[in-house]
Amino acid sequence: MTEQKTAEFNQGLIDFIAASPTPFHATQAMAKRLKVSGFTELQESDTWSLEPGGRYYVVRNGSSIIAFTHGQAPLPEAGIRMFGAHTDSPCLKVKPNARIISSGYYQLGVEVYGGALLSTWFDRDLSLAGRVTFRSDSDSPESRLIDFKDPIAMVPSLAIHLDREANRNRSINAQTDIRPILMLADEDPDQFTFSALLLAQLQAQYPTVKVREILDFELCLYDTLSPAVVGLRKEFIASARLDNLLSCYVGLEAIINAQDTQSCLLVCTDHEEIGSASACGAKGPILDQFLQRLLPDISDRLRMLDASMMISADNAHGVHPNFAQKHDAEHGPVLNKGPVIKINANQRYATTSETSALFKMLCSQADVAVQSFVSRTDMECGSTIGPITSAEVGVKTLDVGVPTFAMHSTRELAGTKDAHSLCEVAKQYFARTQAPGHFAGR
C-alpha cells in the first residue's frame, strides 16, 4: 500500500463523514456513490428479479442500506461474503416540543441518543441536521433532508468561578445541563417558533418544494468542526462519527471494487447504538428479508448461509496511554498497527476461532498487520451488530474494527493507516473464491 493511495482513501473518508451528519445523510451519500458506480436501486414495494452479474442496492427508512453484487457462482454452493456496519452515532436529538425560553434565551430541548460522552458536547460550534416531514402543496406527506451546516447553537460550560469543584467532581444532568442556546429571546415569544425555523431551512434548500405545514422531524445536533488529519507526523484522523461511519466507508469502497465472480453484500443499519431493535436495525428483519427475496427456497437459502460469512466492522478501543490500566495488558491495540479482531467469551462479539483464523489469513494475503482485543475480565465490554446478525440470520460471523480513542465523543481519534488497511482486507475477502463459510476437517 503506497502512502498516496492511503492519503486518497483517507480524503474520501473525510469527505464522506463531513457529508454525513446523520444516518439519513450517510445513507443518502452511500446510495449516490453506489448509483454512480453502476448499482441499480431496488424498491421494496416492487417485485425483484436479481440476475447474476447484477449490482443492486436497497434503502429502508432512509437510514439503512444493503448493497449486493450478484456473483456468477451458484449461491447455495458459493455463499455470500457479507460485510456489516452501522450508520448511527451517539448524539443529541431534538425533542418534539423543541423551543425552550429560559433567562432571556431561546434554547432547544434535547434527548440523549445512545451512550454519548456528554462532557464533549460543551463549548462546541453545533449545527442541526436530519429529516423533516411536511404536508406538501398536494396535501400529501413528504420528507426531505436538511442540514443547517452553519454553527447555530452551543452548550456553554458553567464557569469554574461558579463551580470550584468542576475539575474534581462535576456531574452532568442530561435534562437540564445540555440544552443548547440558539439566540437571545425576543420580547414577544411568538416571534420565533421551531416550525418556522424548519420551514425557512426547507425553502432555502428546496426552493421549488411547496410546504404547507411542518408535520414532524427527526433532527440531531452535530459538531461543525471538520474532520482532519492531525498529529506531529500527521498519523491520526480526528473526527466525529468515526464510530461507525469509518466502517461504512470501508465496506462501501470494498464492494464497489468487488468483481462479479462471487456474491458480496454490504449491510449498514441504523439504531445500533440503542440496541438495533427496529425495522431498519440489525435486530430487525432487514437482512433476513433481503436474503429471503434473493433465494426464496428455504433449503437453498440455508445451504447458502452455511457457505457464507459476515464480517461485522465496528471500531475497537485502542489502548489509551493515559489510562493503560483500563485495558488487558496482553490485548491493547495500538493505532496504525492494523485492524483488530474483537473477542469476548460471553458472545458480546461473535468471533469464533474459525472466523478469526480466516481473517488472519486474509490479512496475511493483503500484507496487513492484525491485532486482537479482549476487554479486562473485571470490566464489561460493548457489543456490535455481530452477535445480533449471527443470531438473527444464522451466519458465521467475525467482529473486527479499527483501533480508536475517545469512542462516543464528539471528536474521536483513529490512525491514518488502519481504515485503508481494513479496506484492503475487505477487498481480499470479497475476492475470495472458496466459500468463506466452509471450514474443512470438522
Coordinates of C-alpha atoms in Angstrom, one line a residue:
M1 CA 0.0 0.0 0.0
T2 CA 1.5 3.3 -1.1
E3 CA 1.3 6.4 1.0
Q4 CA -0.5 8.2 -1.9
K5 CA -3.3 5.5 -2.0
T6 CA -3.7 5.7 1.8
A7 CA -3.9 9.5 1.6
E8 CA -6.5 9.3 -1.2
F9 CA -8.6 6.8 0.8
N10 CA -8.4 9.0 3.9
Q11 CA -9.5 12.1 1.9
G12 CA -12.5 10.1 0.6
L13 CA -13.3 9.0 4.2
I14 CA -13.1 12.6 5.5
D15 CA -15.3 13.9 2.7
F16 CA -17.9 11.1 3.4
I17 CA -18.0 11.8 7.1
A18 CA -18.3 15.6 6.6
A19 CA -21.3 15.0 4.3
S20 CA -22.9 12.6 6.7
P21 CA -24.0 14.4 9.9
T22 CA -26.9 11.9 10.4
P23 CA -27.7 8.3 9.4
F24 CA -30.1 9.7 6.8
H25 CA -27.3 11.8 5.2
A26 CA -24.8 8.9 5.4
T27 CA -27.3 6.5 3.7
Q28 CA -28.0 9.1 1.0
A29 CA -24.3 9.6 0.4
M30 CA -23.7 5.8 0.1
A31 CA -26.7 5.4 -2.3
K32 CA -25.4 8.2 -4.5
R33 CA -22.0 6.6 -4.7
L34 CA -23.4 3.2 -5.4
K35 CA -25.6 4.5 -8.2
V36 CA -22.7 6.3 -9.8
S37 CA -20.7 3.0 -9.6
G38 CA -23.3 1.1 -11.6
F39 CA -25.6 -0.3 -8.9
T40 CA -29.3 -0.3 -9.5
E41 CA -31.7 0.8 -6.8
L42 CA -34.4 -1.7 -5.7
Q43 CA -37.7 -0.6 -4.2
E44 CA -39.1 -2.9 -1.5
S45 CA -42.6 -2.3 -2.9
D46 CA -41.6 -3.9 -6.3
T47 CA -41.2 -7.5 -7.4
W48 CA -37.5 -8.3 -7.7
S49 CA -35.6 -10.3 -10.4
L50 CA -31.9 -10.3 -9.4
E51 CA -29.6 -11.6 -12.1
P52 CA -26.1 -13.0 -11.8
G53 CA -23.7 -10.2 -12.7
G54 CA -26.1 -7.6 -11.4
R55 CA -25.3 -4.9 -8.8
Y56 CA -28.1 -3.7 -6.6
Y57 CA -28.9 -1.6 -3.5
V58 CA -32.0 -1.1 -1.4
V59 CA -32.7 1.6 1.2
R60 CA -35.0 1.2 4.2
N61 CA -36.2 4.2 6.3
G62 CA -33.7 6.4 4.6
S63 CA -31.2 5.4 7.2
S64 CA -30.2 1.8 6.4
I65 CA -28.8 0.3 3.2
I66 CA -27.9 -3.0 1.7
A67 CA -25.7 -3.2 -1.4
F68 CA -25.3 -6.5 -3.3
T69 CA -23.2 -7.8 -6.1
H70 CA -24.8 -11.0 -7.6
G71 CA -21.9 -13.2 -8.5
Q72 CA -21.8 -15.8 -11.3
A73 CA -21.1 -18.7 -8.8
P74 CA -24.2 -20.5 -7.6
L75 CA -25.4 -19.0 -4.3
P76 CA -26.1 -22.3 -2.4
E77 CA -22.6 -23.6 -3.0
A78 CA -20.6 -20.4 -3.1
G79 CA -22.4 -18.4 -0.3
I80 CA -22.1 -14.7 0.2
R81 CA -19.3 -12.6 1.5
M82 CA -21.1 -10.3 3.9
F83 CA -19.8 -7.1 5.5
G84 CA -21.8 -5.2 8.1
A85 CA -21.6 -1.8 9.9
H86 CA -23.9 0.8 11.3
T87 CA -24.9 4.3 10.3
D88 CA -25.8 5.8 13.6
S89 CA -23.7 7.5 16.3
P90 CA -24.4 8.8 19.8
C91 CA -25.8 12.4 19.6
L92 CA -28.2 14.9 21.0
K93 CA -31.6 14.6 19.3
V94 CA -34.2 17.4 19.3
K95 CA -37.4 16.8 21.3
P96 CA -40.8 17.3 19.6
N97 CA -41.7 20.4 21.5
A98 CA -38.3 21.8 20.9
R99 CA -38.4 25.5 21.9
I100 CA -37.5 26.5 25.4
I101 CA -37.3 30.1 26.7
S102 CA -35.1 30.5 29.8
S103 CA -33.5 33.6 31.3
G104 CA -33.9 35.6 28.1
Y105 CA -32.6 32.9 25.7
Y106 CA -34.1 30.6 23.2
Q107 CA -32.9 27.0 23.7
L108 CA -33.6 23.6 22.3
G109 CA -34.9 20.7 24.3
V110 CA -32.8 17.6 23.5
E111 CA -32.7 14.0 24.3
V112 CA -29.5 11.9 24.5
Y113 CA -29.3 9.2 21.8
G114 CA -27.1 6.3 22.6
G115 CA -24.1 6.3 25.0
A116 CA -22.9 9.8 24.3
L117 CA -19.8 11.1 26.1
L118 CA -21.7 14.2 27.3
S119 CA -18.8 16.2 28.5
T120 CA -17.6 16.6 24.9
W121 CA -20.7 18.4 23.8
F122 CA -19.9 21.5 25.8
D123 CA -18.4 24.6 24.1
R124 CA -18.7 23.2 20.6
D125 CA -20.0 25.0 17.5
L126 CA -23.1 23.0 16.8
S127 CA -25.4 22.7 13.8
L128 CA -28.6 20.8 13.1
A129 CA -29.4 18.2 10.5
G130 CA -31.9 15.4 9.8
R131 CA -35.2 14.6 8.2
V132 CA -38.3 16.8 8.2
T133 CA -41.7 15.5 7.2
F134 CA -44.3 18.1 6.0
R135 CA -47.7 18.5 4.3
S136 CA -47.0 19.4 0.7
D137 CA -48.9 21.6 -1.7
S138 CA -50.7 18.5 -3.0
D139 CA -51.9 17.8 0.6
S140 CA -49.7 14.6 1.0
P141 CA -46.9 14.0 3.4
E142 CA -43.4 14.3 2.0
S143 CA -39.9 14.2 3.6
R144 CA -36.7 16.0 2.9
L145 CA -33.2 16.0 4.5
I146 CA -32.0 19.3 5.8
D147 CA -28.6 20.5 7.1
F148 CA -28.1 24.0 8.5
K149 CA -24.3 23.5 8.1
D150 CA -23.6 26.8 9.9
P151 CA -23.0 26.8 13.6
I152 CA -26.3 27.8 15.1
A153 CA -26.1 26.6 18.7
M154 CA -23.8 26.0 21.6
V155 CA -23.9 24.4 25.1
P156 CA -21.7 26.7 27.2
S157 CA -19.9 25.3 30.2
L158 CA -20.6 26.7 33.6
A159 CA -17.6 29.0 34.5
I160 CA -15.3 27.5 37.1
H161 CA -15.9 30.5 39.3
L162 CA -19.4 29.3 39.8
D163 CA -18.4 25.7 40.4
R164 CA -15.0 25.4 42.1
E165 CA -15.3 21.6 42.3
A166 CA -15.7 21.3 38.5
N167 CA -12.3 19.7 37.9
R168 CA -12.8 17.2 40.7
N169 CA -16.5 16.4 40.8
R170 CA -18.8 17.8 38.1
S171 CA -21.7 15.6 37.1
I172 CA -23.9 16.3 34.1
N173 CA -27.7 16.3 34.3
A174 CA -28.9 15.3 30.8
Q175 CA -32.3 17.0 31.3
T176 CA -31.1 20.4 32.5
D177 CA -27.4 20.9 31.7
I178 CA -27.0 20.2 27.9
R179 CA -29.8 22.4 26.4
P180 CA -28.2 24.3 23.5
I181 CA -28.6 28.0 23.2
L182 CA -29.8 29.3 19.9
M183 CA -30.2 33.1 20.4
L184 CA -31.5 35.8 22.6
A185 CA -35.2 35.6 23.2
D186 CA -37.4 38.4 21.7
E187 CA -39.8 40.3 24.0
D188 CA -42.6 38.6 22.1
P189 CA -42.0 34.9 22.5
D190 CA -44.3 34.2 19.4
Q191 CA -41.7 35.9 17.2
F192 CA -39.8 32.6 17.0
T193 CA -41.1 29.1 16.5
F194 CA -39.2 26.0 15.7
S195 CA -41.5 25.1 12.9
A196 CA -40.9 28.4 11.3
L197 CA -37.1 27.8 11.5
L198 CA -37.5 24.4 9.8
L199 CA -39.8 25.9 7.1
A200 CA -37.2 28.6 6.3
Q201 CA -34.5 26.0 6.0
L202 CA -36.6 23.8 3.7
Q203 CA -37.3 26.7 1.5
A204 CA -33.7 27.6 1.4
Q205 CA -32.6 24.1 0.4
Y206 CA -35.6 23.2 -1.8
P207 CA -36.9 26.4 -3.3
T208 CA -39.3 24.6 -5.7
V209 CA -40.9 22.5 -3.0
K210 CA -44.2 23.9 -1.6
V211 CA -44.6 23.3 2.1
R212 CA -48.0 23.9 3.7
E213 CA -47.2 22.7 7.2
I214 CA -44.4 21.1 9.2
L215 CA -45.7 17.7 10.5
D216 CA -42.7 16.2 12.3
F217 CA -39.0 15.8 12.3
E218 CA -36.0 13.6 13.3
L219 CA -33.1 16.1 13.9
C220 CA -29.9 15.9 15.8
L221 CA -27.1 18.3 16.7
Y222 CA -23.6 17.8 15.4
D223 CA -20.2 19.5 15.8
T224 CA -19.3 21.6 12.8
L225 CA -15.6 21.2 13.2
S226 CA -14.4 19.4 10.1
P227 CA -12.6 16.0 10.1
A228 CA -8.9 16.5 9.9
V229 CA -5.6 14.6 9.7
V230 CA -3.7 15.6 12.9
G231 CA -0.5 14.9 14.9
L232 CA 3.1 16.0 14.6
R233 CA 3.6 13.4 11.8
K234 CA 0.0 13.5 10.5
E235 CA -0.6 10.0 11.8
F236 CA -4.2 10.4 13.1
I237 CA -7.7 11.2 11.8
A238 CA -9.8 13.3 14.2
S239 CA -13.5 13.4 13.5
A240 CA -17.0 13.0 14.8
R241 CA -18.8 9.7 14.0
L242 CA -15.7 7.6 13.2
D243 CA -17.8 5.1 15.1
N244 CA -19.1 3.8 12.8
L245 CA -19.1 5.8 9.5
L246 CA -15.4 4.7 9.1
S247 CA -16.6 1.1 8.8
C248 CA -19.4 2.0 6.5
Y249 CA -16.9 3.7 4.1
V250 CA -14.6 0.8 4.3
G251 CA -17.4 -1.6 3.2
L252 CA -18.6 0.8 0.6
E253 CA -15.2 1.1 -1.1
A254 CA -14.7 -2.7 -0.9
I255 CA -18.0 -3.6 -2.5
I256 CA -17.7 -1.0 -5.2
N257 CA -14.4 -2.6 -6.2
A258 CA -15.7 -6.2 -6.0
Q259 CA -15.7 -8.4 -9.1
D260 CA -18.8 -10.3 -10.3
T261 CA -17.4 -13.8 -9.7
Q262 CA -18.5 -14.1 -6.1
S263 CA -21.6 -12.7 -4.5
C264 CA -20.9 -9.9 -2.0
L265 CA -23.1 -7.9 0.4
L266 CA -22.7 -4.8 2.4
V267 CA -25.3 -4.0 5.1
C268 CA -25.2 -0.8 7.0
T269 CA -28.1 -0.5 9.5
D270 CA -29.4 2.2 11.9
H271 CA -30.0 2.1 15.6
E272 CA -27.0 0.0 16.7
E273 CA -26.2 2.5 19.4
I274 CA -29.6 1.9 21.1
G275 CA -29.9 -1.9 20.6
S276 CA -30.7 -2.4 16.9
A277 CA -34.3 -3.3 17.6
S278 CA -36.1 -1.6 14.8
A279 CA -37.4 -2.4 11.3
C280 CA -34.2 -0.9 9.9
G281 CA -31.8 -2.2 12.6
A282 CA -29.7 -5.3 12.7
K283 CA -32.1 -6.9 15.3
G284 CA -34.9 -6.4 12.8
P285 CA -35.7 -8.3 9.7
I286 CA -34.0 -6.1 7.1
L287 CA -31.2 -8.6 6.2
D288 CA -33.2 -11.7 6.6
Q289 CA -36.0 -10.4 4.3
F290 CA -33.4 -9.4 1.7
L291 CA -32.0 -12.9 1.7
Q292 CA -35.5 -14.4 1.5
R293 CA -36.2 -12.4 -1.6
L294 CA -32.8 -13.2 -3.1
L295 CA -33.3 -17.0 -2.6
P296 CA -36.9 -17.9 -1.7
D297 CA -36.4 -21.7 -1.4
I298 CA -35.6 -22.3 2.3
S299 CA -33.4 -25.3 1.6
D300 CA -31.2 -23.4 -0.9
R301 CA -31.1 -20.4 1.4
L302 CA -29.9 -22.5 4.4
R303 CA -27.2 -24.0 2.2
M304 CA -26.2 -20.5 1.1
L305 CA -26.0 -19.3 4.7
D306 CA -23.9 -22.3 5.6
A307 CA -21.4 -21.3 2.9
S308 CA -21.5 -17.6 3.9
M309 CA -19.8 -15.4 6.5
M310 CA -20.3 -12.0 7.9
I311 CA -17.6 -9.6 8.9
S312 CA -19.1 -7.1 11.4
A313 CA -16.9 -4.0 11.4
D314 CA -17.2 -1.6 14.3
N315 CA -14.4 0.5 15.9
A316 CA -12.3 -1.1 18.6
H317 CA -10.8 0.5 21.7
G318 CA -7.1 1.4 21.3
V319 CA -5.0 1.3 24.5
H320 CA -5.1 4.8 25.9
P321 CA -1.6 5.8 27.1
N322 CA -3.1 7.9 29.9
F323 CA -5.4 5.1 31.1
A324 CA -3.5 1.9 30.2
Q325 CA -4.8 0.2 33.3
K326 CA -8.3 0.2 31.7
H327 CA -7.1 -2.4 29.2
D328 CA -6.0 -6.0 29.4
A329 CA -2.2 -5.8 29.3
E330 CA -1.9 -8.5 26.6
H331 CA -4.6 -7.2 24.4
G332 CA -4.1 -3.4 23.9
P333 CA -4.4 -2.5 20.3
V334 CA -2.3 0.4 19.1
L335 CA -3.3 2.9 16.4
N336 CA -1.8 2.4 13.0
K337 CA -0.8 -1.2 13.9
G338 CA -3.6 -2.8 11.9
P339 CA -7.2 -3.8 12.3
V340 CA -8.4 -5.5 15.4
I341 CA -10.1 -8.9 15.9
K342 CA -12.6 -8.5 18.8
I343 CA -13.1 -11.4 21.1
N344 CA -15.4 -12.0 24.1
A345 CA -16.1 -15.2 25.9
N346 CA -19.7 -14.2 26.6
Q347 CA -20.6 -13.5 23.0
R348 CA -20.6 -9.7 23.2
Y349 CA -18.6 -10.2 20.0
A350 CA -19.4 -13.1 17.6
T351 CA -15.9 -14.0 16.7
T352 CA -15.0 -17.8 16.6
S353 CA -11.6 -19.4 16.2
E354 CA -12.5 -20.3 12.6
T355 CA -13.7 -16.8 11.5
S356 CA -10.8 -15.3 13.3
A357 CA -8.3 -17.7 11.5
L358 CA -9.8 -16.8 8.1
F359 CA -9.4 -13.1 8.8
K360 CA -5.8 -13.6 9.8
M361 CA -5.2 -15.4 6.6
L362 CA -6.8 -12.6 4.6
C363 CA -4.6 -10.0 6.5
S364 CA -1.5 -12.0 5.6
Q365 CA -2.6 -12.1 1.9
A366 CA -3.2 -8.4 1.9
D367 CA 0.2 -7.8 3.8
V368 CA -1.7 -6.1 6.7
A369 CA -0.8 -6.5 10.4
V370 CA -3.6 -7.7 12.7
Q371 CA -4.2 -7.2 16.4
S372 CA -6.6 -8.7 19.0
F373 CA -8.8 -7.0 21.6
V374 CA -10.2 -8.6 24.7
S375 CA -11.5 -6.4 27.5
R376 CA -10.4 -6.7 31.1
T377 CA -12.0 -9.7 32.8
D378 CA -13.3 -7.4 35.5
M379 CA -14.9 -4.9 33.0
E380 CA -17.9 -5.3 30.8
C381 CA -17.4 -4.5 27.1
G382 CA -19.7 -3.1 24.5
S383 CA -21.3 -5.1 21.7
T384 CA -21.9 -4.8 18.0
I385 CA -24.3 -5.9 15.2
G386 CA -22.1 -9.1 15.0
P387 CA -23.8 -11.3 17.7
I388 CA -27.2 -9.9 16.6
T389 CA -26.7 -10.8 13.0
S390 CA -25.3 -14.2 13.8
A391 CA -28.3 -15.0 16.0
E392 CA -31.0 -13.5 13.7
V393 CA -29.7 -14.8 10.4
G394 CA -27.7 -17.8 11.4
V395 CA -24.4 -16.9 9.6
K396 CA -20.9 -17.4 10.9
T397 CA -19.6 -14.0 12.0
L398 CA -16.4 -12.2 12.9
D399 CA -16.1 -8.9 14.8
V400 CA -13.3 -6.6 13.8
G401 CA -12.6 -2.9 14.0
V402 CA -10.1 -0.1 13.7
P403 CA -8.5 0.9 17.0
T404 CA -9.9 4.3 18.2
F405 CA -9.6 6.7 21.1
A406 CA -12.4 8.7 22.7
M407 CA -15.2 6.5 21.3
H408 CA -18.6 8.2 21.6
S409 CA -17.0 11.6 21.9
T410 CA -17.9 14.4 19.5
R411 CA -14.2 14.1 18.4
E412 CA -12.8 10.6 18.1
L413 CA -9.3 9.7 17.0
A414 CA -8.1 6.9 14.7
G415 CA -4.9 6.1 12.8
T416 CA -4.4 7.2 9.2
K417 CA -3.3 3.7 8.1
D418 CA -5.8 1.4 9.7
A419 CA -9.0 2.2 7.8
H420 CA -7.2 1.7 4.5
S421 CA -5.7 -1.5 5.7
L422 CA -9.1 -2.8 6.8
C423 CA -10.4 -1.9 3.3
E424 CA -7.6 -3.9 1.6
V425 CA -8.5 -6.9 3.7
A426 CA -12.2 -6.5 2.9
K427 CA -11.3 -6.4 -0.8
Q428 CA -9.3 -9.6 -0.3
Y429 CA -12.3 -11.1 1.4
F430 CA -14.8 -10.2 -1.3
A431 CA -12.4 -11.7 -3.9
R432 CA -12.0 -15.0 -2.1
T433 CA -13.0 -17.9 -4.4
Q434 CA -13.5 -20.5 -1.7
A435 CA -16.8 -20.2 0.1
P436 CA -15.9 -18.2 3.3
G437 CA -18.2 -20.3 5.5
H438 CA -16.7 -23.7 4.6
F439 CA -14.1 -25.0 7.0
A440 CA -12.5 -28.4 6.4
G441 CA -11.6 -31.1 8.9
R442 CA -14.5 -31.0 11.3

